[in-house]
CSV table of C-alpha atoms and ligand atoms in Angstrom, one decimal:
chain,number,residue,atom,x,y,z
A,1,MET,CA,104.3,84.9,93.2
A,2,GLY,CA,103.5,82.4,90.4
A,3,ILE,CA,100.8,84.3,88.5
A,4,ASP,CA,100.4,83.7,84.8
A,5,PRO,CA,98.3,86.6,83.5
A,6,ALA,CA,97.4,84.7,80.4
A,7,SER,CA,95.8,81.8,82.1
A,8,LYS,CA,94.6,83.8,85.1
A,9,THR,CA,95.7,81.1,87.4
A,10,VAL,CA,97.8,81.3,90.4
A,11,ASP,CA,100.0,78.7,92.2
A,12,ILE,CA,98.4,78.4,95.6
A,13,LYS,CA,100.4,75.5,96.8
A,14,GLN,CA,102.6,77.5,99.0
A,15,PRO,CA,101.7,77.6,102.7
A,16,LEU,CA,99.0,80.2,103.4
A,17,PHE,CA,100.6,81.1,106.7
A,18,ASN,CA,104.3,81.5,107.2
A,19,ARG,CA,106.3,81.1,110.4
A,20,ARG,CA,106.5,84.8,110.9
A,21,GLN,CA,102.7,85.3,110.6
A,22,LEU,CA,102.1,82.5,113.1
A,23,LEU,CA,104.7,84.0,115.5
A,24,GLN,CA,103.0,87.3,115.3
A,25,ALA,CA,99.8,85.6,116.2
A,26,GLY,CA,101.5,84.0,119.1
A,27,LEU,CA,100.5,80.6,118.0
A,28,LEU,CA,103.7,78.8,117.3
A,29,LEU,CA,104.5,78.1,120.9
A,30,GLY,CA,101.7,75.4,121.0
A,31,ALA,CA,99.0,74.5,123.4
A,32,ALA,CA,101.3,73.1,125.9
A,33,GLY,CA,103.6,76.1,125.9
A,34,GLY,CA,104.3,77.9,129.2
A,35,ALA,CA,102.0,80.4,130.6
A,36,THR,CA,103.9,83.3,129.1
A,37,ILE,CA,104.0,83.8,125.4
A,38,GLY,CA,106.4,86.6,124.5
A,39,LEU,CA,104.7,88.9,122.2
A,40,SER,CA,107.5,91.2,122.9
A,41,GLN,CA,109.0,90.2,119.6
A,42,LEU,CA,106.0,91.6,117.8
A,43,TRP,CA,106.1,94.8,119.8
A,44,ARG,CA,109.8,95.2,119.4
A,45,SER,CA,109.4,94.9,115.7
A,46,ARG,CA,107.0,97.8,115.9
A,47,GLY,CA,109.3,99.9,118.0
A,48,ARG,CA,107.7,99.1,121.4
A,49,SER,CA,108.6,96.8,124.2
A,50,ALA,CA,106.0,95.0,126.2
A,51,THR,CA,105.0,91.5,127.0
A,52,VAL,CA,101.5,90.2,126.8
A,53,THR,CA,100.7,87.0,128.8
A,54,ILE,CA,98.4,84.5,127.1
A,55,PRO,CA,97.3,81.5,129.2
A,56,PRO,CA,97.9,78.1,127.6
A,57,LEU,CA,95.1,76.9,125.4
A,58,PRO,CA,93.5,73.5,125.7
A,59,GLN,CA,95.4,70.8,123.7
A,60,GLU,CA,92.4,70.1,121.6
A,61,ALA,CA,92.0,73.7,120.6
A,62,MET,CA,94.4,73.2,117.8
A,63,HIS,CA,92.7,70.2,116.4
A,64,HIS,CA,89.0,70.8,116.5
A,65,GLY,CA,86.8,68.0,115.1
A,66,SER,CA,84.8,70.4,113.0
A,67,GLY,CA,87.7,71.5,110.9
A,68,ILE,CA,87.9,75.0,112.4
A,69,SER,CA,89.0,76.0,115.8
A,70,PRO,CA,87.3,79.1,117.3
A,71,LEU,CA,90.0,79.3,120.0
A,72,LYS,CA,92.7,79.5,117.3
A,73,ILE,CA,90.7,82.0,115.1
A,74,LEU,CA,90.3,84.2,118.1
A,75,ARG,CA,94.0,85.4,118.2
A,76,GLU,CA,95.1,84.6,114.7
A,77,PHE,CA,96.1,87.6,112.6
A,78,ASP,CA,97.2,87.4,109.0
A,79,TYR,CA,99.7,90.2,108.4
A,80,GLY,CA,100.4,89.0,104.9
A,81,THR,CA,103.8,88.7,103.2
A,82,VAL,CA,105.5,92.0,103.5
A,83,THR,CA,107.8,93.5,100.8
A,84,GLN,CA,109.0,96.9,100.0
A,85,GLU,CA,108.1,98.2,96.5
A,86,ASN,CA,109.1,101.7,95.4
A,87,GLY,CA,109.8,102.8,98.9
A,88,ARG,CA,106.6,101.7,100.5
A,89,THR,CA,105.3,98.7,102.4
A,90,VAL,CA,103.2,96.2,100.4
A,91,ARG,CA,101.3,93.5,102.2
A,92,GLU,CA,100.3,90.6,100.0
A,93,PHE,CA,97.5,88.3,101.2
A,94,ARG,CA,96.5,85.0,99.5
A,95,VAL,CA,92.9,83.8,100.0
A,96,GLU,CA,91.1,81.0,98.4
A,97,ALA,CA,87.3,80.6,98.3
A,98,GLN,CA,86.2,77.0,98.9
A,99,THR,CA,83.2,74.9,99.6
A,100,GLY,CA,83.2,72.6,102.6
A,101,GLU,CA,81.0,71.0,105.3
A,102,LEU,CA,81.0,72.2,108.9
A,103,GLN,CA,79.6,70.3,111.8
A,104,LEU,CA,77.7,73.0,113.7
A,105,ASN,CA,76.5,70.8,116.5
A,106,LYS,CA,75.9,67.1,117.2
A,107,SER,CA,72.9,67.0,114.8
A,108,THR,CA,73.5,69.8,112.2
A,109,LYS,CA,75.9,69.8,109.3
A,110,PHE,CA,76.1,72.9,107.1
A,111,ILE,CA,77.6,73.4,103.7
A,112,THR,CA,79.8,76.5,103.9
A,113,TRP,CA,81.3,78.8,101.3
A,114,ASN,CA,84.4,79.8,103.1
A,115,LEU,CA,87.9,81.4,102.8
A,116,ASN,CA,91.0,79.3,103.3
A,117,GLY,CA,88.9,76.6,104.8
A,118,ARG,CA,87.6,78.6,107.8
A,119,VAL,CA,84.6,80.5,108.9
A,120,PRO,CA,85.1,83.4,109.5
A,121,GLY,CA,87.8,84.0,106.9
A,122,PRO,CA,91.3,85.2,107.9
A,123,THR,CA,91.6,88.3,109.9
A,124,PHE,CA,93.7,90.5,107.6
A,125,ARG,CA,95.8,93.1,109.4
A,126,ALA,CA,97.8,96.0,108.1
A,127,THR,CA,99.0,99.5,109.2
A,128,GLU,CA,97.5,102.6,107.8
A,129,GLY,CA,99.3,103.6,104.7
A,130,ASP,CA,100.4,100.2,103.6
A,131,ARG,CA,99.7,99.0,100.1
A,132,ILE,CA,97.3,96.0,100.3
A,133,ARG,CA,97.4,93.3,97.6
A,134,VAL,CA,94.8,90.5,98.0
A,135,ILE,CA,95.2,87.6,95.6
A,136,PHE,CA,91.7,86.0,95.6
A,137,TYR,CA,91.4,82.6,94.0
A,138,ASN,CA,87.9,81.3,93.6
A,139,LYS,CA,87.7,77.5,93.9
A,140,ALA,CA,84.3,77.4,95.6
A,141,GLY,CA,82.3,76.3,92.6
A,142,HIS,CA,80.2,79.5,92.3
A,143,SER,CA,80.9,83.1,91.5
A,144,HIS,CA,82.2,85.1,94.5
A,145,SER,CA,84.0,88.3,95.3
A,146,LEU,CA,85.7,90.2,98.1
A,147,HIS,CA,84.3,93.6,99.1
A,148,PHE,CA,86.4,95.4,101.6
A,149,HIS,CA,85.1,98.2,103.9
A,150,GLY,CA,87.4,101.2,104.2
A,151,THR,CA,88.3,103.4,101.2
A,152,HIS,CA,89.5,102.3,97.7
A,153,PRO,CA,89.0,103.0,94.0
A,154,ALA,CA,85.8,101.9,92.3
A,155,ALA,CA,87.5,99.1,90.4
A,156,MET,CA,88.6,97.6,93.7
A,157,ASP,CA,85.2,97.7,95.3
A,158,GLY,CA,84.6,94.0,95.0
A,159,VAL,CA,81.1,94.0,93.6
A,160,LYS,CA,82.1,92.3,90.3
A,161,PRO,CA,81.7,88.5,90.6
A,162,VAL,CA,84.9,86.4,90.2
A,163,ARG,CA,83.9,83.2,88.4
A,164,ASN,CA,84.8,79.8,89.7
A,165,GLY,CA,88.4,78.9,88.8
A,166,ASN,CA,89.4,82.5,88.3
A,167,VAL,CA,91.7,84.8,90.2
A,168,PHE,CA,91.3,88.5,90.9
A,169,ILE,CA,93.9,90.7,92.6
A,170,TYR,CA,92.5,93.5,94.8
A,171,GLU,CA,95.0,96.2,95.4
A,172,PHE,CA,94.5,99.5,97.3
A,173,ASP,CA,95.9,101.5,100.2
A,174,ALA,CA,95.0,100.6,103.8
A,175,GLU,CA,93.0,103.5,105.1
A,176,PRO,CA,91.6,104.7,107.3
A,177,TYR,CA,92.8,103.0,110.5
A,178,GLY,CA,90.0,101.2,112.4
A,179,VAL,CA,88.3,97.9,112.6
A,180,HIS,CA,86.7,97.0,109.3
A,181,LEU,CA,85.3,93.9,107.6
A,182,TYR,CA,85.2,92.2,104.2
A,183,HIS,CA,82.7,89.9,102.6
A,184,CYS,CA,81.5,88.4,99.4
A,185,HIS,CA,79.2,90.9,97.5
A,186,VAL,CA,77.6,88.5,95.0
A,187,ALA,CA,73.8,88.5,95.0
A,188,PRO,CA,72.0,87.4,97.1
A,189,VAL,CA,74.6,88.8,99.5
A,190,THR,CA,72.6,87.6,102.5
A,191,ARG,CA,73.1,84.1,101.3
A,192,HIS,CA,76.8,84.5,100.4
A,193,ILE,CA,77.6,86.0,103.8
A,194,GLY,CA,75.3,83.6,105.6
A,195,LYS,CA,77.2,80.7,104.2
A,196,GLY,CA,80.5,82.0,105.6
A,197,LEU,CA,82.2,84.4,103.2
A,198,TYR,CA,83.3,87.1,105.5
A,199,GLY,CA,86.0,88.2,107.8
A,200,MET,CA,87.6,91.1,109.7
A,201,PHE,CA,90.0,93.6,108.3
A,202,ILE,CA,92.0,95.5,110.9
A,203,ILE,CA,94.0,98.6,110.0
A,204,ASP,CA,96.3,99.7,112.8
A,205,PRO,CA,97.0,103.4,113.3
A,206,PRO,CA,100.5,104.5,112.5
A,207,GLN,CA,101.3,104.7,116.2
A,208,PRO,CA,100.3,101.3,117.5
A,209,ARG,CA,97.7,101.0,120.2
A,210,PRO,CA,99.0,100.1,123.7
A,211,PRO,CA,99.9,96.4,124.2
A,212,ALA,CA,97.0,94.1,125.0
A,213,ASP,CA,95.8,90.5,124.6
A,214,GLU,CA,93.9,91.1,121.4
A,215,MET,CA,91.0,89.0,120.1
A,216,VAL,CA,88.5,88.9,117.3
A,217,LEU,CA,84.9,88.0,118.0
A,218,ILE,CA,82.6,87.9,115.0
A,219,MET,CA,78.9,87.2,115.5
A,220,ALA,CA,77.1,85.4,112.7
A,221,GLY,CA,73.9,83.4,112.1
A,222,TYR,CA,73.2,80.2,110.2
A,223,ASP,CA,70.1,79.7,108.2
A,224,THR,CA,70.2,75.9,108.2
A,225,ASN,CA,66.9,75.3,106.4
A,226,ASN,CA,66.8,78.1,103.9
A,227,ASP,CA,63.8,79.9,105.5
A,228,ASN,CA,65.5,83.3,105.6
A,229,LYS,CA,65.7,83.1,109.4
A,230,ASN,CA,68.7,81.9,111.5
A,231,GLU,CA,68.3,78.7,113.4
A,232,LEU,CA,71.8,78.8,114.9
A,233,TYR,CA,74.2,81.6,115.8
A,234,ALA,CA,77.9,81.6,116.6
A,235,PHE,CA,81.0,83.6,117.7
A,236,ASN,CA,83.8,82.8,115.2
A,237,GLY,CA,82.1,80.1,113.3
A,238,LEU,CA,80.9,77.4,115.7
A,239,PRO,CA,77.8,77.6,117.9
A,240,HIS,CA,78.5,77.5,121.7
A,241,ALA,CA,82.2,77.0,121.0
A,242,TYR,CA,83.4,79.2,123.8
A,243,MET,CA,80.9,77.6,126.2
A,244,HIS,CA,82.5,74.2,125.6
A,245,GLN,CA,86.0,75.8,125.5
A,246,PRO,CA,86.1,79.0,127.6
A,247,ILE,CA,88.6,81.6,126.5
A,248,PRO,CA,91.5,81.7,129.0
A,249,ILE,CA,92.6,85.3,129.8
A,250,GLN,CA,94.9,86.7,132.4
A,251,GLN,CA,93.6,88.6,135.4
A,252,ASN,CA,94.5,92.3,135.5
A,253,GLN,CA,95.6,92.4,131.9
A,254,LEU,CA,94.2,94.7,129.2
A,255,ILE,CA,92.0,92.8,126.8
A,256,ARG,CA,91.2,94.3,123.4
A,257,LEU,CA,88.2,92.8,121.6
A,258,TYR,CA,87.6,93.5,118.0
A,259,VAL,CA,83.9,92.8,117.8
A,260,LEU,CA,81.8,92.6,114.6
A,261,ASN,CA,78.1,91.9,114.2
A,262,LEU,CA,77.6,90.0,110.9
A,263,ILE,CA,74.3,88.4,111.7
A,264,GLU,CA,72.0,88.5,108.7
A,265,PHE,CA,68.2,88.5,108.9
A,266,ASP,CA,68.1,90.0,112.5
A,267,PRO,CA,68.4,93.8,112.3
A,268,VAL,CA,70.6,94.3,115.4
A,269,ALA,CA,72.5,92.3,117.9
A,270,THR,CA,73.7,93.5,121.3
A,271,PHE,CA,76.9,92.4,123.0
A,272,HIS,CA,77.0,92.1,126.8
A,273,LEU,CA,79.8,91.2,129.2
A,274,HIS,CA,79.1,89.8,132.6
A,275,ALA,CA,80.5,91.3,135.9
A,276,ASN,CA,82.4,94.0,134.2
A,277,LEU,CA,82.2,97.1,132.0
A,278,PHE,CA,84.2,97.8,128.8
A,279,ARG,CA,85.4,100.9,127.1
A,280,VAL,CA,84.0,101.4,123.6
A,281,ASN,CA,86.0,102.7,120.6
A,282,PRO,CA,83.4,102.9,117.8
A,283,THR,CA,84.6,101.4,114.5
A,284,GLY,CA,88.1,101.6,116.0
A,285,ARG,CA,88.3,105.2,114.6
A,286,LEU,CA,89.6,106.7,117.8
A,287,LEU,CA,93.0,106.4,119.4
A,288,GLU,CA,91.4,106.0,122.8
A,289,PRO,CA,88.0,104.5,123.7
A,290,SER,CA,85.3,107.1,124.2
A,291,TYR,CA,82.8,105.8,126.7
A,292,GLU,CA,82.1,102.9,129.1
A,293,THR,CA,79.2,100.5,129.3
A,294,ASP,CA,78.4,96.8,129.7
A,295,VAL,CA,76.2,96.4,126.6
A,296,ILE,CA,76.4,97.8,123.1
A,297,THR,CA,73.9,97.6,120.2
A,298,MET,CA,75.2,96.9,116.7
A,299,GLY,CA,73.4,96.8,113.4
A,300,THR,CA,74.6,94.4,110.8
A,301,ALA,CA,78.2,95.1,109.8
A,302,GLU,CA,78.7,97.5,112.7
A,303,ARG,CA,81.9,96.8,114.7
A,304,HIS,CA,83.8,98.3,117.6
A,305,ILE,CA,86.9,97.8,119.7
A,306,LEU,CA,86.1,97.0,123.3
A,307,GLU,CA,88.7,97.2,126.1
A,308,PHE,CA,88.5,95.9,129.6
A,309,SER,CA,90.4,93.9,132.2
A,310,PHE,CA,89.1,91.5,134.9
A,311,LYS,CA,90.0,92.0,138.6
A,312,GLU,CA,88.4,88.8,139.7
A,313,THR,CA,89.2,85.3,138.6
A,314,GLY,CA,86.6,82.8,137.4
A,315,LYS,CA,84.3,82.2,134.5
A,316,PHE,CA,82.3,85.1,133.1
A,317,MET,CA,79.8,85.0,130.3
A,318,PHE,CA,79.5,87.2,127.2
A,319,HIS,CA,76.6,87.1,124.8
A,320,PRO,CA,74.1,89.2,122.9
A,321,HIS,CA,71.4,90.3,125.4
A,322,GLN,CA,68.7,89.0,122.9
A,323,ASP,CA,68.5,85.7,124.8
A,324,ALA,CA,67.1,83.8,121.8
A,325,ILE,CA,70.2,84.6,119.8
A,326,ALA,CA,72.5,83.7,122.8
A,327,GLU,CA,70.7,80.5,123.5
A,328,ALA,CA,70.9,79.4,119.9
A,329,GLY,CA,74.7,79.5,120.0
A,330,CYS,CA,76.1,83.0,120.3
A,331,MET,CA,77.4,82.7,123.8
A,332,GLY,CA,80.7,82.1,125.5
A,333,TYR,CA,82.8,82.4,128.7
A,334,PHE,CA,86.0,84.1,129.6
A,335,ASP,CA,88.0,82.0,132.0
A,336,VAL,CA,90.0,84.6,134.0
A,337,ILE,CA,93.2,83.0,135.3
A,338,SER,CA,95.1,84.3,138.4
A,339,GLY,CA,98.7,85.3,138.2
A,340,LEU,CA,99.2,89.0,137.3
A,341,PRO,CA,99.3,91.4,140.2
A,342,SER,CA,96.9,94.4,139.9
B,1,CU,CU1,79.8,84.8,97.3
């Protein structure tokens, strides 16, 4: 993998995402691909057979002007490079901390500290019991780190800063299954998270959850004038992104949302879905959702799996029910497309 322990450098020129990872994320078929993307390949590889139908994405979704594409981030899962070592599965992830400018809206530019050039960082995904190896290369210009939620040894807790230009390799077992997160843990952490150094970490149970159109929604805030308050908010990095480009989903198909509240400064954020109810699986720690509602309340870093399907076609909003947060960017639409029988 090109690591020279003496110099503590790593060759990061190889592609961050290989063909297989993109296939697993269902993204290689392109924006103009047919209405049906066969995720059956993914499920067959896990010993299941099922097909999930993902409506075509708008052409511009793949080339967003701001440098990141929330529609792409939504369904993009990084399964790492898989090898077998001493009889067990090892998933190796490569992640690079960078500094870059993000156009948050027509009038606001924001300097981000980000991972692999995106906010939020990659959604790492593993199966419980895998060995996780994260090669973290800090090229952002400041000290940063990666602190993962879940369980691991103290030496892998990610609270020790990794200086600019250095590499640290985090290695631990993926447990327990559920929906977790990771973020930079260098002080002041609020600032390091607020500038974009965070992402989701999904650990699947040994027996996979039923097939569904799976998506990641991470709520975050932007303190654009350093007054310790958020002026803008976003799902998956860009304010109002899913208002401008609603998320196409299929009528009568199971949707599984991995939702995380990573808004700093505001103590809680709610999540509300219009014209429907969803089933809640707290922290993804259950094999089945446990209750049904249409609004949940999450403190910072709380996360859940939400499951639902829409019977009706049309555009339906989702947003925190604190309207000030929603109106400042944390708002979007599902665009329910007809086609699947109930
Ligand atoms: Cu940091």
